[in-house]
mmCIF file with all atom_site columns, C-alpha atoms in Angstrom:
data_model
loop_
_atom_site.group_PDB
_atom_site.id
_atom_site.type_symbol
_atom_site.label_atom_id
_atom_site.label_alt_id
_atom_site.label_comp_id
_atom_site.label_asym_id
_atom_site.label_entity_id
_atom_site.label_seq_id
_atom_site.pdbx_PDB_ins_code
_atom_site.Cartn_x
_atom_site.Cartn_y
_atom_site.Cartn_z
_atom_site.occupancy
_atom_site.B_iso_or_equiv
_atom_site.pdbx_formal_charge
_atom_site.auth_seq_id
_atom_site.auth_comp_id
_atom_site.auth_asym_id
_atom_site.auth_atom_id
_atom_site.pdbx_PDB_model_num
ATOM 1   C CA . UNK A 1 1   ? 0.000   0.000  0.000   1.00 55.00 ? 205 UNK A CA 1
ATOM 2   C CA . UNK A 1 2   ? 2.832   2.642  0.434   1.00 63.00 ? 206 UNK A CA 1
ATOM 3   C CA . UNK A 1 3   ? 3.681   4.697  3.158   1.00 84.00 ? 207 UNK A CA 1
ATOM 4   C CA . UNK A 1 4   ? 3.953   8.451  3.802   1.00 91.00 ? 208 UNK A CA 1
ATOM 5   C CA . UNK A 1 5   ? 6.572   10.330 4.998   1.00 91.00 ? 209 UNK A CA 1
ATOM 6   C CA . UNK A 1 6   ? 6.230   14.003 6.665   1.00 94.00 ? 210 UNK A CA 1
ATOM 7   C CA . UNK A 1 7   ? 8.775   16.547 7.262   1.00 95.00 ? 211 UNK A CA 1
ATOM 8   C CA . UNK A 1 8   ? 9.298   20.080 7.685   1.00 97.00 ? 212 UNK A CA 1
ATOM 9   C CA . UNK A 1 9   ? 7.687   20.797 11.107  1.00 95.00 ? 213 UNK A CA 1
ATOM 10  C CA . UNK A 1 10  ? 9.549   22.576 13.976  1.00 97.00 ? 214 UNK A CA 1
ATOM 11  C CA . UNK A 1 11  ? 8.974   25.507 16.297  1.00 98.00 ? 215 UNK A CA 1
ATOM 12  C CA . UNK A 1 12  ? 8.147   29.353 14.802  1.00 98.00 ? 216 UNK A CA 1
ATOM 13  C CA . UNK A 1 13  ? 7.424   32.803 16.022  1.00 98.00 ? 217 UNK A CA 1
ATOM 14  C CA . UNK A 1 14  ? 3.878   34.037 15.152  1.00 98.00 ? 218 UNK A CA 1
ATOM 15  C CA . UNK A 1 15  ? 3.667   35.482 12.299  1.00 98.00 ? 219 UNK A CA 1
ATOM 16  C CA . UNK A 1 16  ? 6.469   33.167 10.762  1.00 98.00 ? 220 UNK A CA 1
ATOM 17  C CA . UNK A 1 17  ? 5.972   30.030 7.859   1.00 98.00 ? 221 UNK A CA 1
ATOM 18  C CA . UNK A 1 18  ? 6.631   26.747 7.651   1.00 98.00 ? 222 UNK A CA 1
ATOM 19  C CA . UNK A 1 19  ? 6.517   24.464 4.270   1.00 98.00 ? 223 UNK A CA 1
ATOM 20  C CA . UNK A 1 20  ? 5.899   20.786 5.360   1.00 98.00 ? 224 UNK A CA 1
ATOM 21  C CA . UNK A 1 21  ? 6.165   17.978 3.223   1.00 97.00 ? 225 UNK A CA 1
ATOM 22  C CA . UNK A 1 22  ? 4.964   14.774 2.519   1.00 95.00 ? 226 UNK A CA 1
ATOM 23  C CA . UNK A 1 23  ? 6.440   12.226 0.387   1.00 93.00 ? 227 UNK A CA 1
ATOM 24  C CA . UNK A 1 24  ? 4.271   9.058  -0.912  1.00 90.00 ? 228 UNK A CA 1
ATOM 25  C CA . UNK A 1 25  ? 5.775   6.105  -2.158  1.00 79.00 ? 229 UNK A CA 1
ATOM 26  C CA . UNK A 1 26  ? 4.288   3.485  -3.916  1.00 69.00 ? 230 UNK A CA 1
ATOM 27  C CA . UNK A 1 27  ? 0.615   4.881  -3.762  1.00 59.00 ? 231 UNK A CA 1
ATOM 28  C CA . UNK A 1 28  ? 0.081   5.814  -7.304  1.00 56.00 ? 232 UNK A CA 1
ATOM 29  C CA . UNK A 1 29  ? -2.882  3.277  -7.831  1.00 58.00 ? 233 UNK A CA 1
ATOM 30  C CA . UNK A 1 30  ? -4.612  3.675  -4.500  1.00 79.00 ? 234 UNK A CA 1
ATOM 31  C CA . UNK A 1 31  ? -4.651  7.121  -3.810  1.00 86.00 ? 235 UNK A CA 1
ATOM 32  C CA . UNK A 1 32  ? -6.123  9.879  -5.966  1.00 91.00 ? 236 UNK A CA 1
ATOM 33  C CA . UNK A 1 33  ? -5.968  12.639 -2.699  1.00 94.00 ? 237 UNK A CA 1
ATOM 34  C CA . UNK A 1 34  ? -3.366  13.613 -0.511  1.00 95.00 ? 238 UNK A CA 1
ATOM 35  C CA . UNK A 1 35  ? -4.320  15.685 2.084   1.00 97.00 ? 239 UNK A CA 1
ATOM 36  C CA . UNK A 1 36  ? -2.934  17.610 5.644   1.00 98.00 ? 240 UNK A CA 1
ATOM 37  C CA . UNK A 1 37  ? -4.881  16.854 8.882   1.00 98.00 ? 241 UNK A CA 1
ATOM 38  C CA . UNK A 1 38  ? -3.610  18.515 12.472  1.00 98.00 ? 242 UNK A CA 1
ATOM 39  C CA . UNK A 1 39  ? -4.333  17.517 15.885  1.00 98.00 ? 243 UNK A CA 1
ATOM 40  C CA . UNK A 1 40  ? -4.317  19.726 18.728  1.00 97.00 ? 244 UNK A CA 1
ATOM 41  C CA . UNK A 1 41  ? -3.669  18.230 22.605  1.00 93.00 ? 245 UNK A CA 1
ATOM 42  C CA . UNK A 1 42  ? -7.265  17.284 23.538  1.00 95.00 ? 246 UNK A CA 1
ATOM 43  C CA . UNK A 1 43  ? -8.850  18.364 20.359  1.00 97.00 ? 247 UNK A CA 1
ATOM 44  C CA . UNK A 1 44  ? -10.151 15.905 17.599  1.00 97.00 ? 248 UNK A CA 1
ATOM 45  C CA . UNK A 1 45  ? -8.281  15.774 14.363  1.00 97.00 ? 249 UNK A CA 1
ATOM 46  C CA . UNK A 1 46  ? -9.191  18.427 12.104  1.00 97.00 ? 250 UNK A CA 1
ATOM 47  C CA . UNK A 1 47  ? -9.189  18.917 8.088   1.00 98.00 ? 251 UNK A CA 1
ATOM 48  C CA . UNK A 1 48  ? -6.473  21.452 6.823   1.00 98.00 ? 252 UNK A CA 1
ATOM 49  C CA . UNK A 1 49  ? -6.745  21.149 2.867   1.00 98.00 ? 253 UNK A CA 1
ATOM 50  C CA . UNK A 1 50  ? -6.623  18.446 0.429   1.00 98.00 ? 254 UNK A CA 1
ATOM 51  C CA . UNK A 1 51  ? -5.810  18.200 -2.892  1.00 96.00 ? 255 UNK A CA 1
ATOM 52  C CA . UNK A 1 52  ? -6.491  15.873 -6.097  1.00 95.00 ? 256 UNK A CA 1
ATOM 53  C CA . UNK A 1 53  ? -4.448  14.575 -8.531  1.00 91.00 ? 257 UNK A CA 1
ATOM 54  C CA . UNK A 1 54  ? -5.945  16.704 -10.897 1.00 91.00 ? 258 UNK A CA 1
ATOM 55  C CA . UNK A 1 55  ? -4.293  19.723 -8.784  1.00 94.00 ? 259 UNK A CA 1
ATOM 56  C CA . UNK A 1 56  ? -8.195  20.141 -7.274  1.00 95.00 ? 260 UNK A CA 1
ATOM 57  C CA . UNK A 1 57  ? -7.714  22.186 -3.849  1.00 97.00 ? 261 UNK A CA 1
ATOM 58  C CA . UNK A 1 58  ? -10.160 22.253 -0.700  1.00 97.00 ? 262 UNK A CA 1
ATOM 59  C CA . UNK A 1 59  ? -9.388  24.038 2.445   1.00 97.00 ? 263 UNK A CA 1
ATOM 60  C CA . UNK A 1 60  ? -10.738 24.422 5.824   1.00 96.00 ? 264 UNK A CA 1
ATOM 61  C CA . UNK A 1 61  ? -12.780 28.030 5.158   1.00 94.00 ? 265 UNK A CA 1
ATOM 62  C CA . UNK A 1 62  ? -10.823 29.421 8.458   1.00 93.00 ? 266 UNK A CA 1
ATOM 63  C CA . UNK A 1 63  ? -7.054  28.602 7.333   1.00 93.00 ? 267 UNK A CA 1
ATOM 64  C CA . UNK A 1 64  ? -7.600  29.741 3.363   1.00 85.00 ? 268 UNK A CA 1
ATOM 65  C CA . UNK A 1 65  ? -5.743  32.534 2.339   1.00 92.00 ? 269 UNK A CA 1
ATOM 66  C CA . UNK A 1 66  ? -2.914  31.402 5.029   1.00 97.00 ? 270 UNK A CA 1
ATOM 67  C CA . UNK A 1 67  ? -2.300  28.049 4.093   1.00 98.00 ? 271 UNK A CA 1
ATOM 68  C CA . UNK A 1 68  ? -1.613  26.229 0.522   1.00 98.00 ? 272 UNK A CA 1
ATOM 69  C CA . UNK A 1 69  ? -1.370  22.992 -0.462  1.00 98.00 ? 273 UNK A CA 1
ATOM 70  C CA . UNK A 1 70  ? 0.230   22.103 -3.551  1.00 97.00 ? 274 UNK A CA 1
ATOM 71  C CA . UNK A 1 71  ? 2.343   19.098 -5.325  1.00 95.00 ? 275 UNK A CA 1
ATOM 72  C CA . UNK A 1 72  ? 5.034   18.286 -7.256  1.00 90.00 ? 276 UNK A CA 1
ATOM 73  C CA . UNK A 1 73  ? 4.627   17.683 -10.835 1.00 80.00 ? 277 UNK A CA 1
ATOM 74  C CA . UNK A 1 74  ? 5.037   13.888 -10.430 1.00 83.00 ? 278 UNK A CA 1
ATOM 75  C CA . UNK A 1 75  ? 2.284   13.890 -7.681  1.00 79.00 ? 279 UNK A CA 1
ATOM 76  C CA . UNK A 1 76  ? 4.304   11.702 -5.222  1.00 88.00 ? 280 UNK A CA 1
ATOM 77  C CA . UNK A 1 77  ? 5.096   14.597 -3.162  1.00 93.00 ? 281 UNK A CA 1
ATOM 78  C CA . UNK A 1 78  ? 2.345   17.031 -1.323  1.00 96.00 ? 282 UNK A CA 1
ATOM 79  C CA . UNK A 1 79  ? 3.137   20.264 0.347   1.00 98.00 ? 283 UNK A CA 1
ATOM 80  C CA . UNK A 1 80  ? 1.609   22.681 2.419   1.00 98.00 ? 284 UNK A CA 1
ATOM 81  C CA . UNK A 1 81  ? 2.386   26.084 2.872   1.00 98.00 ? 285 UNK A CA 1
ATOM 82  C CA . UNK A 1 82  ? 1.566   27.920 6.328   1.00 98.00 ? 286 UNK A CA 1
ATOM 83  C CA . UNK A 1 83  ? 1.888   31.670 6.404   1.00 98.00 ? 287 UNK A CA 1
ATOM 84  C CA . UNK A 1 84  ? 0.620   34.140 9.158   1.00 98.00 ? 288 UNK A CA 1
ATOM 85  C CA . UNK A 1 85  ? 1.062   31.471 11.594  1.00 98.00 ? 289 UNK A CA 1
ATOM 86  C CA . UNK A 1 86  ? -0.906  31.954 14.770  1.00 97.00 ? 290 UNK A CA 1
ATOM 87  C CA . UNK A 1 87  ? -0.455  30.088 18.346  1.00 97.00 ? 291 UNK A CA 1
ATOM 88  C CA . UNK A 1 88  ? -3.418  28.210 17.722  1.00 97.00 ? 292 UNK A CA 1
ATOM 89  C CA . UNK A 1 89  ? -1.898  26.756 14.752  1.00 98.00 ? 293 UNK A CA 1
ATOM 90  C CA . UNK A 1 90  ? 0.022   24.551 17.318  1.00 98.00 ? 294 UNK A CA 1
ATOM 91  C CA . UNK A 1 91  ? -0.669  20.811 16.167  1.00 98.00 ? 295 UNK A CA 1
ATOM 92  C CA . UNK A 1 92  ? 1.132   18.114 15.449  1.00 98.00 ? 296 UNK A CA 1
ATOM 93  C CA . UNK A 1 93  ? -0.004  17.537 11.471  1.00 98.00 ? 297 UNK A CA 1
ATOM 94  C CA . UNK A 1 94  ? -0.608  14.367 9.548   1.00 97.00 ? 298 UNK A CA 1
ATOM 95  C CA . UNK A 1 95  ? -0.410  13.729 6.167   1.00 96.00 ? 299 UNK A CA 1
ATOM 96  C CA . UNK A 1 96  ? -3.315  11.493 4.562   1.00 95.00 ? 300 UNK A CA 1
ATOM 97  C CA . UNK A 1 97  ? -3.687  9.553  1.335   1.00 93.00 ? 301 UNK A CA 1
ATOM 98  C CA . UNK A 1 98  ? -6.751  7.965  0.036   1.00 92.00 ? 302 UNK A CA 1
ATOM 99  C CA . UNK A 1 99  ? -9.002  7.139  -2.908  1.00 92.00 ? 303 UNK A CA 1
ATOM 100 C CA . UNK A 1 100 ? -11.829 9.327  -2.757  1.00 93.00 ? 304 UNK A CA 1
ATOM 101 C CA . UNK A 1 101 ? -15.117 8.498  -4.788  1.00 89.00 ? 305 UNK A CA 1
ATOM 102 C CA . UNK A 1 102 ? -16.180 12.129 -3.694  1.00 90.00 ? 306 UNK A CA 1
ATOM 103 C CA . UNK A 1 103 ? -14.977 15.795 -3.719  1.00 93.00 ? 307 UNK A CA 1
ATOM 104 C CA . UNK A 1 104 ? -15.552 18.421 -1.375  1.00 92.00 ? 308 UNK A CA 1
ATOM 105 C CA . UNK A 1 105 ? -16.229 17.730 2.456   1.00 93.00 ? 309 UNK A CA 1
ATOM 106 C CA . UNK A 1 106 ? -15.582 14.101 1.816   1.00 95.00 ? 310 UNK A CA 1
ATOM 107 C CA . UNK A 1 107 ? -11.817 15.236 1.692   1.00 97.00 ? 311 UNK A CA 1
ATOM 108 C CA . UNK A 1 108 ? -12.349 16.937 5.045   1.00 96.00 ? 312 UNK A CA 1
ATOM 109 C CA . UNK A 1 109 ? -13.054 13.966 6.988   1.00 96.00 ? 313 UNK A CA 1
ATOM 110 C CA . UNK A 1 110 ? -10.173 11.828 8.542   1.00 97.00 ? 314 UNK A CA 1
ATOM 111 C CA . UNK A 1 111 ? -12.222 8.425  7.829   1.00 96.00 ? 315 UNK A CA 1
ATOM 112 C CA . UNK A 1 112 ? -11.690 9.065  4.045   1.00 95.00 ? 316 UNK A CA 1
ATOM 113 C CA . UNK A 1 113 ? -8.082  8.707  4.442   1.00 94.00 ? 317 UNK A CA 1
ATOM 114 C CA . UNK A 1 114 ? -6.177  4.596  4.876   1.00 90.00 ? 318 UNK A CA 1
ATOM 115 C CA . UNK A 1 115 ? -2.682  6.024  5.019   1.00 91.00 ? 319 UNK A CA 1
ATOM 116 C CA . UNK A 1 116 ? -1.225  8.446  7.236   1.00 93.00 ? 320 UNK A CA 1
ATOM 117 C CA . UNK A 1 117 ? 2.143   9.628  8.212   1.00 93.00 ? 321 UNK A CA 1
ATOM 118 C CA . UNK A 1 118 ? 3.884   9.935  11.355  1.00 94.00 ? 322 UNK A CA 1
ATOM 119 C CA . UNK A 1 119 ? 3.095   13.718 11.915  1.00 96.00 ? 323 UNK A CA 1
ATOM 120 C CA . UNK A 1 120 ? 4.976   16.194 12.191  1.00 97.00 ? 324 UNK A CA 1
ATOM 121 C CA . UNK A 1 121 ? 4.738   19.161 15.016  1.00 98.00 ? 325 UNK A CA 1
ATOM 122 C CA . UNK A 1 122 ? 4.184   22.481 14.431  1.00 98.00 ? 326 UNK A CA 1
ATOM 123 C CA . UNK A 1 123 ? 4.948   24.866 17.427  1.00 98.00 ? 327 UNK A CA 1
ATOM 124 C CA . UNK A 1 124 ? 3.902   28.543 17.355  1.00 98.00 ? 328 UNK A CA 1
ATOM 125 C CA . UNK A 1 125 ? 4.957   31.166 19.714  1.00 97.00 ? 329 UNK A CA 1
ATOM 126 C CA . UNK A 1 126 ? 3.213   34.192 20.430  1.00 95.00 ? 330 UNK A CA 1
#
């Protein structure tokens, strides 16, 4: 099935960016989304953005305009973006791969998703 590998996490100032990353190997044939999950201490686990192989985008309405996902031109490799980043962007995020029969808030929902990476945290200072 593949597996997915996250990097690119680490501790920032508000107001600072991070670029995580998250490579897939061997998924080609099962997966036609990758998408970026976080997970707050005591908090469920909560849709960032997702995006299709298509290049397709969804977000979570309160984190567009601040956060992008993209991926590479192969479309083994998913990236998101995080600008403007607030103290309550403190998580530790998950990347997610899956074969979707559905757009939209489908792609949202963590039981859509049978792969996962390790996470990766994200720390932000005020």
């Amino acid at each position: 099935q593949g597996h997915l590998v996250e990097s690119g996490g680490g501790s920032v100032q508000a107001g600072g960016s991070l670029r995580l990353s998250c490579a897939a190997s061997e998924y080609t044939l099962s997966r036609n989304v990758m998408a970026w999950f976080r997970q707050a201490p005591g908090k469920e686990r909560e849709g960032v953005a997702a995006i299709r192989l298509n290049g397709s985008t969804i977000y979570d309405d309160s984190l567009k305009g601040r956060f992008t996902i993209s991926q590479d031109s192969d479309k083994n490799t998913a990236y998101l973006q995080m600008n403007s980043l607030k103290p309550e962007d403190t998580a530790t995020y998950y990347c997610a791969a899956g074969l979707l029969w559905e757009w939209g808030s489908l792609a949202m929902r963590p039981d859509a998703y049978n792969g996962w990476g390790q996470g990766t945290q994200v720390t932000v200072s005020s």
